[in-house]
Short mmCIF file of C-alpha atoms and ligand atoms in Angstrom, two decimals:
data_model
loop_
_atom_site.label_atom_id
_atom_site.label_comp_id
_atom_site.label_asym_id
_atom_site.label_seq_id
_atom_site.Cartn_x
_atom_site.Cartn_y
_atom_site.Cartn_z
CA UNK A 1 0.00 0.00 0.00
CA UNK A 2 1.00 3.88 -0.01
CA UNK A 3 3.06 5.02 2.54
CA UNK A 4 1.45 6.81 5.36
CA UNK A 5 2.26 9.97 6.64
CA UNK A 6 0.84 10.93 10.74
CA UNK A 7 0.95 14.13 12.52
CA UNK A 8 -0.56 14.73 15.71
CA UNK A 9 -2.60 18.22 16.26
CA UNK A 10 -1.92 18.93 19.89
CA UNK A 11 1.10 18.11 22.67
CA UNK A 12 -0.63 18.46 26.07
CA UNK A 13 -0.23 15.52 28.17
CA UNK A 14 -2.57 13.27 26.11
CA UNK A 15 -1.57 14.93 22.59
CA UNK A 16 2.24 14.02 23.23
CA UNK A 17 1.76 10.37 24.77
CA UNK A 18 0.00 9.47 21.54
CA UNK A 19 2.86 11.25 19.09
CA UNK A 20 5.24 9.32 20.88
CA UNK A 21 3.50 6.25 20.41
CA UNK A 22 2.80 7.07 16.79
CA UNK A 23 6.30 7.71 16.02
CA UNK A 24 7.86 4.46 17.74
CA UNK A 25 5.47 2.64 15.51
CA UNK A 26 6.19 4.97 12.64
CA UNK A 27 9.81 4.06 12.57
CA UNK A 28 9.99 0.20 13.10
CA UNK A 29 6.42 -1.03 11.48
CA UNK A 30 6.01 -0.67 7.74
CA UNK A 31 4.32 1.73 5.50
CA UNK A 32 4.82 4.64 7.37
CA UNK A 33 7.01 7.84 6.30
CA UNK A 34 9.46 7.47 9.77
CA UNK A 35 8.77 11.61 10.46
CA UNK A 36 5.99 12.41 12.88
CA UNK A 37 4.62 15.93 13.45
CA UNK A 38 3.11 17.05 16.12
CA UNK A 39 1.88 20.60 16.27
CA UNK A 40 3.24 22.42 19.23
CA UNK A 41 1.64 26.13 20.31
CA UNK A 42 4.65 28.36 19.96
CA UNK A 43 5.35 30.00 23.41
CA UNK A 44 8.74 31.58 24.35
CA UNK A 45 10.42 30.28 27.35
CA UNK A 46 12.06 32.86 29.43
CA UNK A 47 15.48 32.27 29.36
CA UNK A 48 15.61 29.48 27.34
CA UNK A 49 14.04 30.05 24.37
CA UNK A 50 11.17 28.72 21.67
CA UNK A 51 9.32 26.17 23.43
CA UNK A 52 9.09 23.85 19.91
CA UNK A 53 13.46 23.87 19.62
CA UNK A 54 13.70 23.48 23.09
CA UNK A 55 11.28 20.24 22.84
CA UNK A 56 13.46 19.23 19.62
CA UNK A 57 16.61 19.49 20.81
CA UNK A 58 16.31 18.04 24.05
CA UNK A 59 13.28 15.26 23.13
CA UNK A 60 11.25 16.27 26.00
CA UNK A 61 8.01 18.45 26.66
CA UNK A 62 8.97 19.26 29.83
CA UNK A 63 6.06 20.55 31.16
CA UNK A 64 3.22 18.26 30.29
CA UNK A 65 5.41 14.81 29.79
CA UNK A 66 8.05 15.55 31.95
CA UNK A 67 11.33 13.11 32.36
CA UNK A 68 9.71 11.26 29.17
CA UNK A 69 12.30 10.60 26.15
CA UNK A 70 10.30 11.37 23.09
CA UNK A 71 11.90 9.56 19.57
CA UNK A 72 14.14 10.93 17.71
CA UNK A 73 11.57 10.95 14.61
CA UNK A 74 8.84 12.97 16.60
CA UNK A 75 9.23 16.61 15.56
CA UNK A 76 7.26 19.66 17.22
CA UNK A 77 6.35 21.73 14.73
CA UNK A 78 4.79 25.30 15.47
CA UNK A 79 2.91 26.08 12.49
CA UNK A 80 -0.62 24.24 12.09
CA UNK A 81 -0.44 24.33 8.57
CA UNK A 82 2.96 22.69 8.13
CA UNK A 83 2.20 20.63 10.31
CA UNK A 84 -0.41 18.60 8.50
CA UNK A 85 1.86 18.73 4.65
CA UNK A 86 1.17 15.99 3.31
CA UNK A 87 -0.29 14.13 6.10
CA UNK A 88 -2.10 11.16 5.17
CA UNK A 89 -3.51 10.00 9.14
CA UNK A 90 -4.40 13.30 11.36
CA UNK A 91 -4.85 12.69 14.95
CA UNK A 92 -6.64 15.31 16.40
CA UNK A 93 -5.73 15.58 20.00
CA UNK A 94 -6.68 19.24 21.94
CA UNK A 95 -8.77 20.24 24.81
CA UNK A 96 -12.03 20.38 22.80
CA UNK A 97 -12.64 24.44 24.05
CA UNK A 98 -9.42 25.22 21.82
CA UNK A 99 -10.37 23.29 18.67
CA UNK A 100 -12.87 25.61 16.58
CA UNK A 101 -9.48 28.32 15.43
CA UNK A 102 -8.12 25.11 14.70
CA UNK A 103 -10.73 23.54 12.61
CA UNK A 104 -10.97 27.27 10.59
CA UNK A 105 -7.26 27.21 9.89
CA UNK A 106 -7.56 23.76 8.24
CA UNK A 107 -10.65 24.50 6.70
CA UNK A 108 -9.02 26.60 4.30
CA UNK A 109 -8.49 25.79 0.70
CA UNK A 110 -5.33 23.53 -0.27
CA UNK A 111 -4.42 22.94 3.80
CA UNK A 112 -5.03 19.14 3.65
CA UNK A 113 -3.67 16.39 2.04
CA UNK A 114 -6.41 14.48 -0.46
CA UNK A 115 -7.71 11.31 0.97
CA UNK A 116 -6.62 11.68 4.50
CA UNK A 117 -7.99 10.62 7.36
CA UNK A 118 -8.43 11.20 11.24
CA UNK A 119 -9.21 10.10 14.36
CA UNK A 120 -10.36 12.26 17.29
CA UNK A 121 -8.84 11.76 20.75
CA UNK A 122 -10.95 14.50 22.27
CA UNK A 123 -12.87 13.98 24.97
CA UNK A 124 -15.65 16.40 25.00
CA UNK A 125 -18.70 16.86 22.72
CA UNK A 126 -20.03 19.81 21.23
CA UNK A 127 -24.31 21.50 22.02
CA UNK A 128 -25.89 23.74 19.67
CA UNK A 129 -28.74 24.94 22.30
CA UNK A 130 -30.67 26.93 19.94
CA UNK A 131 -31.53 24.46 18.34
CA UNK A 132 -31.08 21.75 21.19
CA UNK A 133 -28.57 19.74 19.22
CA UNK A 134 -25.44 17.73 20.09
CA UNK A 135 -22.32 16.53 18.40
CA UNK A 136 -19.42 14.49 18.30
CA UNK A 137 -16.22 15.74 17.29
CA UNK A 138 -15.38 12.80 14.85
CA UNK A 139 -18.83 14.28 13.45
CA UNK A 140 -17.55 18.06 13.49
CA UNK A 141 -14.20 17.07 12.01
CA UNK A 142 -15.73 15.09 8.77
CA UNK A 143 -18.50 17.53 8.84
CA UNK A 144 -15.87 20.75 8.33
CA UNK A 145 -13.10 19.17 7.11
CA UNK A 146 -14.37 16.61 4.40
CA UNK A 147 -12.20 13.67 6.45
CA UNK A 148 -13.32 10.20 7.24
CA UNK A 149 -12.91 10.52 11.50
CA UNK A 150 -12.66 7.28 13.85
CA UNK A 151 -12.26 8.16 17.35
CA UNK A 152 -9.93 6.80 20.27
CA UNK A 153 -10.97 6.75 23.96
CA UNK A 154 -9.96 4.22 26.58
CA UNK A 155 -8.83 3.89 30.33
CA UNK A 156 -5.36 6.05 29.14
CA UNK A 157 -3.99 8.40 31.82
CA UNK A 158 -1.39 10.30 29.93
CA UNK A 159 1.73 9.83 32.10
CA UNK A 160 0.77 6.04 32.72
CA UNK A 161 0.65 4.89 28.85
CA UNK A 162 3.79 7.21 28.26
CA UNK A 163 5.46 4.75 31.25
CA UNK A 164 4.58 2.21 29.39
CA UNK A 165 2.35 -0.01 31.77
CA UNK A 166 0.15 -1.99 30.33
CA UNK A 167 -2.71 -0.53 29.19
CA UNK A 168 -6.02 -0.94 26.43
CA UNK A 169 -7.68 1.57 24.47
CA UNK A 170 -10.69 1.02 21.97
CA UNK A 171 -10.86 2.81 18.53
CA UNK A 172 -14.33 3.40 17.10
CA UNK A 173 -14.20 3.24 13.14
CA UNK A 174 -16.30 4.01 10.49
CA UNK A 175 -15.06 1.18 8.20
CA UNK A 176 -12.53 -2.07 8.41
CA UNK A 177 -10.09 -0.23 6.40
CA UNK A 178 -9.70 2.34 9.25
CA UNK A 179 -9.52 0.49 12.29
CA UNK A 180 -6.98 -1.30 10.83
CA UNK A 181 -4.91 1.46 9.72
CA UNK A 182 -5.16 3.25 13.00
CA UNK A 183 -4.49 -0.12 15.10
CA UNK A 184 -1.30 0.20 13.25
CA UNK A 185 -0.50 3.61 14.39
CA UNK A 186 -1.07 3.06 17.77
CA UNK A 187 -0.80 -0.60 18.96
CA UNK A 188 2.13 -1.75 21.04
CA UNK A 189 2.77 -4.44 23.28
CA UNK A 190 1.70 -2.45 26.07
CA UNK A 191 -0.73 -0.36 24.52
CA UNK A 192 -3.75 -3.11 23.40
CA UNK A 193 -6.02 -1.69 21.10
CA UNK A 194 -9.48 -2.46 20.35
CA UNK A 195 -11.56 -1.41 17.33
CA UNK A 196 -15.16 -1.57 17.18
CA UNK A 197 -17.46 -0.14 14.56
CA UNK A 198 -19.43 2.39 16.67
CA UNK A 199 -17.29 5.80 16.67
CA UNK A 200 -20.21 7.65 18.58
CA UNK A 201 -20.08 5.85 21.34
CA UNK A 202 -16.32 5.34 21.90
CA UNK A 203 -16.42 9.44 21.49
CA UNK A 204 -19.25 10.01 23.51
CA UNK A 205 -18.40 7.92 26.74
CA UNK A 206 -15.02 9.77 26.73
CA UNK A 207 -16.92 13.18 27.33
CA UNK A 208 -19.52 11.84 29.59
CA UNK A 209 -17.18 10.01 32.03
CA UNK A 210 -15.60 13.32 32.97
CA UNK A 211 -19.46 14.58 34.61
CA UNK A 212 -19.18 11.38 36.96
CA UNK A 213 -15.74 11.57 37.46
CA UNK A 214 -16.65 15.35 38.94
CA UNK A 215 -18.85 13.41 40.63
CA UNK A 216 -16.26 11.01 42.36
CA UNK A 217 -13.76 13.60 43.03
CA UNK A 218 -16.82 14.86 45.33
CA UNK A 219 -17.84 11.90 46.90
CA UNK A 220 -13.75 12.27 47.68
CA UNK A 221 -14.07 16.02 48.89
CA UNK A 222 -16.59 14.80 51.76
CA UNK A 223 -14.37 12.08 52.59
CA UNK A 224 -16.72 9.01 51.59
CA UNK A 225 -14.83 5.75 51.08
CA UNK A 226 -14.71 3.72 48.32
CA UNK A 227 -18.60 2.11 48.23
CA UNK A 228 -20.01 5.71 47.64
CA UNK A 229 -17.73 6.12 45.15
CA UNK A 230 -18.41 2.47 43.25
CA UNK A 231 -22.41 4.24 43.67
CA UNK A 232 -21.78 7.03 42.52
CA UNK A 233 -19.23 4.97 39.41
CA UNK A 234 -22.27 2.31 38.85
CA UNK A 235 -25.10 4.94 38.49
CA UNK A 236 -23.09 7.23 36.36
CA UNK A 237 -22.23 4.11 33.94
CA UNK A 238 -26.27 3.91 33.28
CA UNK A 239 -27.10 7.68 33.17
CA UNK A 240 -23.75 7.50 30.36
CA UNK A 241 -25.38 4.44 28.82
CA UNK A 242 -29.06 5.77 28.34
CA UNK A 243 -27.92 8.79 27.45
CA UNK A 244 -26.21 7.30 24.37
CA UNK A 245 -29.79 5.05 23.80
CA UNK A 246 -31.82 8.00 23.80
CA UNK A 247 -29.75 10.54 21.83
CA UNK A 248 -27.37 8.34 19.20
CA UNK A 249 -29.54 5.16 19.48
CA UNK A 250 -27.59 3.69 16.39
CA UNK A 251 -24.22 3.69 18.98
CA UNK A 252 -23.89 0.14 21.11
CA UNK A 253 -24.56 -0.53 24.47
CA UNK A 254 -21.22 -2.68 24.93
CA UNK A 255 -19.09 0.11 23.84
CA UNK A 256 -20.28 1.09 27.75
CA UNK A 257 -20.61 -2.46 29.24
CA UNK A 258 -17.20 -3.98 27.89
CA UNK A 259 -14.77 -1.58 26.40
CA UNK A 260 -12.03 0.38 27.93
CA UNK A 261 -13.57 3.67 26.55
CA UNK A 262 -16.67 2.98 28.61
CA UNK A 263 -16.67 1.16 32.19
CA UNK A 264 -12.61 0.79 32.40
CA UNK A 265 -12.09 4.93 31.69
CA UNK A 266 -15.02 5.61 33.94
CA UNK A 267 -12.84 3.38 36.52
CA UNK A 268 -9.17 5.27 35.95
CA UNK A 269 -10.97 8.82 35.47
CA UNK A 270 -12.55 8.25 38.82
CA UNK A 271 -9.75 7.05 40.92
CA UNK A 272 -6.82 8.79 39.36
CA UNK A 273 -7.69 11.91 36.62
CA UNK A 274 -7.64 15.46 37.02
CA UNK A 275 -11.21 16.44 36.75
CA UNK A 276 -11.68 13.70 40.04
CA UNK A 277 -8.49 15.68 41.82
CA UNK A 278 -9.84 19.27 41.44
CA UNK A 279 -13.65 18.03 41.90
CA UNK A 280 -12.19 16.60 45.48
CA UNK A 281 -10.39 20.41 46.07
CA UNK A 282 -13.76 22.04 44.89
CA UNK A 283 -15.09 20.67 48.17
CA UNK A 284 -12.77 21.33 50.45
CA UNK A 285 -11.22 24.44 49.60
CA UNK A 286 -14.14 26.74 48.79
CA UNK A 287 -11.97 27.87 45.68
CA UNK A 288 -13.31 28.25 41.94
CA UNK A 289 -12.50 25.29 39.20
CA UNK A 290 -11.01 28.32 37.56
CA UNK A 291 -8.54 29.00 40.44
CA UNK A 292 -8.06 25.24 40.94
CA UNK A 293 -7.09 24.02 37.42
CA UNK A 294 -4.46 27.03 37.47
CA UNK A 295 -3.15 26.09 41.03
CA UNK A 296 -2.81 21.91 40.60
CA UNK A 297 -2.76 21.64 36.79
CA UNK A 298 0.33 23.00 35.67
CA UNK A 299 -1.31 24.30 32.23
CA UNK A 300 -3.20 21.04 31.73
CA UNK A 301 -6.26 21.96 31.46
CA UNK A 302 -9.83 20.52 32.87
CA UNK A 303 -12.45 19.30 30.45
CA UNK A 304 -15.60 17.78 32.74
CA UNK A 305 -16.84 21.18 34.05
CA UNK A 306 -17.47 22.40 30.68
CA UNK A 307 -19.28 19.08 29.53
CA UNK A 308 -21.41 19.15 32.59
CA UNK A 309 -22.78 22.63 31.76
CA UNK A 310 -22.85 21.61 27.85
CA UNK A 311 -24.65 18.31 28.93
CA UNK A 312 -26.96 20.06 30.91
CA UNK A 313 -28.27 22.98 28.90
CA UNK A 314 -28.79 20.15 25.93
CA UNK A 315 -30.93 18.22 28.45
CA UNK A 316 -33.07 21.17 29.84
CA UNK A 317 -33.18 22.38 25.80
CA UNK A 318 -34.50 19.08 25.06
CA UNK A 319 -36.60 19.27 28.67
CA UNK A 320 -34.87 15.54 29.89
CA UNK A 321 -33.08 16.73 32.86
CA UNK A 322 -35.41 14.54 34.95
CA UNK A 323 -33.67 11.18 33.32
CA UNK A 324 -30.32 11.88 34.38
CA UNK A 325 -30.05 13.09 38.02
CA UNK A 326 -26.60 12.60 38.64
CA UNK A 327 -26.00 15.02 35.67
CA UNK A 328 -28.05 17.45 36.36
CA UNK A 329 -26.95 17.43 40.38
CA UNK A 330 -23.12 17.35 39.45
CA UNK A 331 -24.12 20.88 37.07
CA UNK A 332 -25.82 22.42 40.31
CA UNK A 333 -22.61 21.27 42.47
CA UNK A 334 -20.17 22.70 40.33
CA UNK A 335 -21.96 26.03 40.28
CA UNK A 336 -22.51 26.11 44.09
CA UNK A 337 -25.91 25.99 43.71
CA UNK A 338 -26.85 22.92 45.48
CA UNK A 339 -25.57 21.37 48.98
CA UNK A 340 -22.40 18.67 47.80
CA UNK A 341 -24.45 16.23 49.66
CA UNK A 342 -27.20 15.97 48.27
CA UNK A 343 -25.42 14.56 45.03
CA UNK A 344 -27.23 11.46 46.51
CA UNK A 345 -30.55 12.58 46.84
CA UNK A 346 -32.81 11.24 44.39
CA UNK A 347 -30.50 9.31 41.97
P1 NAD B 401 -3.50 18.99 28.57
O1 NAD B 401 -4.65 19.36 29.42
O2 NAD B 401 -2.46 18.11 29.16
O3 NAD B 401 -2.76 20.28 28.07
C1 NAD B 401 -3.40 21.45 27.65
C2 NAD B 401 -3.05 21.69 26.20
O4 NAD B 401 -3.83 22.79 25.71
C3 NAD B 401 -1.59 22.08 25.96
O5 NAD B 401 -1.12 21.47 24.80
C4 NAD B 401 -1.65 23.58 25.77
O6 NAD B 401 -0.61 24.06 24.95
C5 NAD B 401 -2.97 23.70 25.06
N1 NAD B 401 -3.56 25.03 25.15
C6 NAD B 401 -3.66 25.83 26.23
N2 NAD B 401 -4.26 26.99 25.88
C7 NAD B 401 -4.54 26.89 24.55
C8 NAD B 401 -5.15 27.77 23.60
N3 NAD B 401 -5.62 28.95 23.96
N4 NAD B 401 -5.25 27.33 22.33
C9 NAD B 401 -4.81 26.13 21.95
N5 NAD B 401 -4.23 25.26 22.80
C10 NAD B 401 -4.09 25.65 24.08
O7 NAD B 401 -4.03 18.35 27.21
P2 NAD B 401 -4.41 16.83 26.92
O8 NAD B 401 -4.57 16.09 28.21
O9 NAD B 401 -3.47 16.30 25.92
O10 NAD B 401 -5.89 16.99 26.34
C11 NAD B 401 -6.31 16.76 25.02
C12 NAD B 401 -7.54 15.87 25.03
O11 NAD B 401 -7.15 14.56 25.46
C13 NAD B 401 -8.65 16.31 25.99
O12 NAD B 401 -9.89 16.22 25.35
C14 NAD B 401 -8.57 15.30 27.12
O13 NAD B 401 -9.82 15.06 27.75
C15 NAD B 401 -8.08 14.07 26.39
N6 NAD B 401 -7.43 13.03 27.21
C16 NAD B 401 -6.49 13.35 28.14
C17 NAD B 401 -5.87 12.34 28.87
C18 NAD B 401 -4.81 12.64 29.91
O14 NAD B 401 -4.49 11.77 30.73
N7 NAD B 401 -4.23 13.83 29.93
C19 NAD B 401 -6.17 11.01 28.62
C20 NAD B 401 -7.11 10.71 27.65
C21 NAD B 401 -7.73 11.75 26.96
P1 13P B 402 -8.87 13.50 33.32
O1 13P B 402 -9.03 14.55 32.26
O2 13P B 402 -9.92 13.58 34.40
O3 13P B 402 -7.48 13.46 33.89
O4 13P B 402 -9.10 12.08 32.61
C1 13P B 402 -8.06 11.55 31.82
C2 13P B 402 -8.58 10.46 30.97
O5 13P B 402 -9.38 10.69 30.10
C3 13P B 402 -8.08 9.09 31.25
O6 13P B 402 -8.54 8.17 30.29
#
């Protein structure tokens, strides 16, 4: 077949875990061009200069992948455009608040490469309340950009899969030709991947297990042990799982039930991500999510308060808030609105 050419579009935590895995397989499996790209926001660093030569001279991002060798054949590049020349496989890979500037840049004429293809890594999904609409991102991205988009969610803490301990992740694909492509791109020994034909749902659990993470991290801020939180884990897995029945009904229930982008992420995000760490300071600090993700985040940045309030006004658009209680009280929470405990009041 052709040779394939990847480049990553983003190089936060998650965004640079998955280069590096793209570019180790890049450069020992066959049929890929050995050169990955990832696009890197330009910033200068005081003292030491541009953030993208500092990352490719010394093979690090130091501040979201810290004391992580990144290949040789993973280069940061800081302009989107070059970035994706002649890129056959686009993974798209940004905190879903900063992708629209993206998706205008590479909406212009001549940008991409004919015949390409993506996958989304996002986790996040995009509501259109005036007219009480929701969307995917692999849905946005072949929508505005004309690509065929698969989408990759699993039980993946960033620093964990860039360790290398074992790990699985599923892929949801819109046709055999592209799970197996992407399988290629990111499969390793130690990274087991998964494809299924259902790229809603893979998408769509990523975004929705953030709201019950929040969810956890409280049940951790009012120092509840660990059968609250399995509660809290268990009711949040059916709230995600009708959710997806109700609004993308063509999507399968065992992308929830026995794939690592359903029930295992649910289980990492709740015990050991970022929206579950600043949900638990939320409580017992007093302070904003704002202040928070600035204080323990180092620049990563927090995605499950935004869903929760995107989740919610599509539910009160569509006048369903009264299925889905544990969304609608994590929304109230978060907005200091409602008492933390009675998150278990009524759900
Ligand atoms: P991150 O939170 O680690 O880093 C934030 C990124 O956003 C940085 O690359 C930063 O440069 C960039 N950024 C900040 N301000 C920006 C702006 N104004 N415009 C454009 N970019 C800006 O990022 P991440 O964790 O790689 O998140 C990407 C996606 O991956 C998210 O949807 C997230 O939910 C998902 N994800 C993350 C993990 C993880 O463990 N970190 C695991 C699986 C999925
Ligand atoms: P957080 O954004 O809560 O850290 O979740 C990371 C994740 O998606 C793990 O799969």
């Amino acid at each position: 077949g052709k040779t394939q050419k990847i480049c990553v579009i983003g190089s936060g935590s998650w965004g640079t875990a998955l280069a590096r895995l793209a570019a180790v397989n890049a450069a020992e499996k066959d049929g890929f061009d050995e050169e990955v790209r990832f696009w890197v926001r330009q910033r200068e660093i005081p003292g030491k200069g541009l953030l993208t030569d500092i990352i490719n001279e010394t093979h690090e991002n130091a501040r979201y992948l810290p004391e992580m060798k990144l290949p040789d054949n993973l280069v940061a590049v800081p302009s989107l455009t070059e970035c994706v020349k002649g890129a056959t496989l686009i993974v798209f890979c940004v905190p879903h608040q900063f992708l629209p500037p993206v998706l205008k840049e590479l909406s212009q004429p001549g940008v991409l490469t004919k015949g390409a293809r993506a996958i989304s890594a996002i986790k996040g999904i995009e509501v259109d309340l005036k007219n009480a609409e929701i969307y995917t991102y692999p849905s946005i991205l072949e929508r505005k950009l004309g690509l065929p988009c698969s989408a990759l969610g699993g039980a993946n803490i960033a620093l964990e899969v860039a360790n290398e301990e074992f790990c699985e992740t599923t892929i949801g694909c819109p046709s055999a030709e592209d799970c197996a492509l992407w399988e290629a791109v990111f499969s390793t020994t130690m990274f087991r991947v998964h494809a299924v034909q259902d790229v809603a749902g893979v998408s769509l659990s990523g975004a929705l297990k953030n709201v019950v993470a929040l969810g956890a991290g409280f049940v951790d801020g009012l120092g509840y042990g660990g059968n609250t939180k399995a509660a809290i884990i268990r009711i949040g897995l059916l709230e995600m799982s009708a959710f997806t029945k109700e609004f993308f009904p063509s999507s399968s229930p065992h992308t929830f039930s026995h794939h690592s982008a359903g029930v295992a992420d649910l289980i990492t995000t709740s015990f050991g991500g970022r929206n579950r760490k600043c949900a638990e300071a939320f409580i017992k600090s007093g302070k904003t999510f704002d202040e928070l993700e600035e204080e323990l985040l180092n620049g990563q940045r927090l995605q499950g308060v935004i869903t929760s309030e995107e989740i919610y006004g599509f539910l009160k658009a569509r006048n369903r808030l009264d299925g889905y209680p544990l969304f609608e009280k994590v929304y109230h929470i978060c907005k200091r609105e409602m008492d933390p405990k009675e998150l278990f009041e009524g759900i």
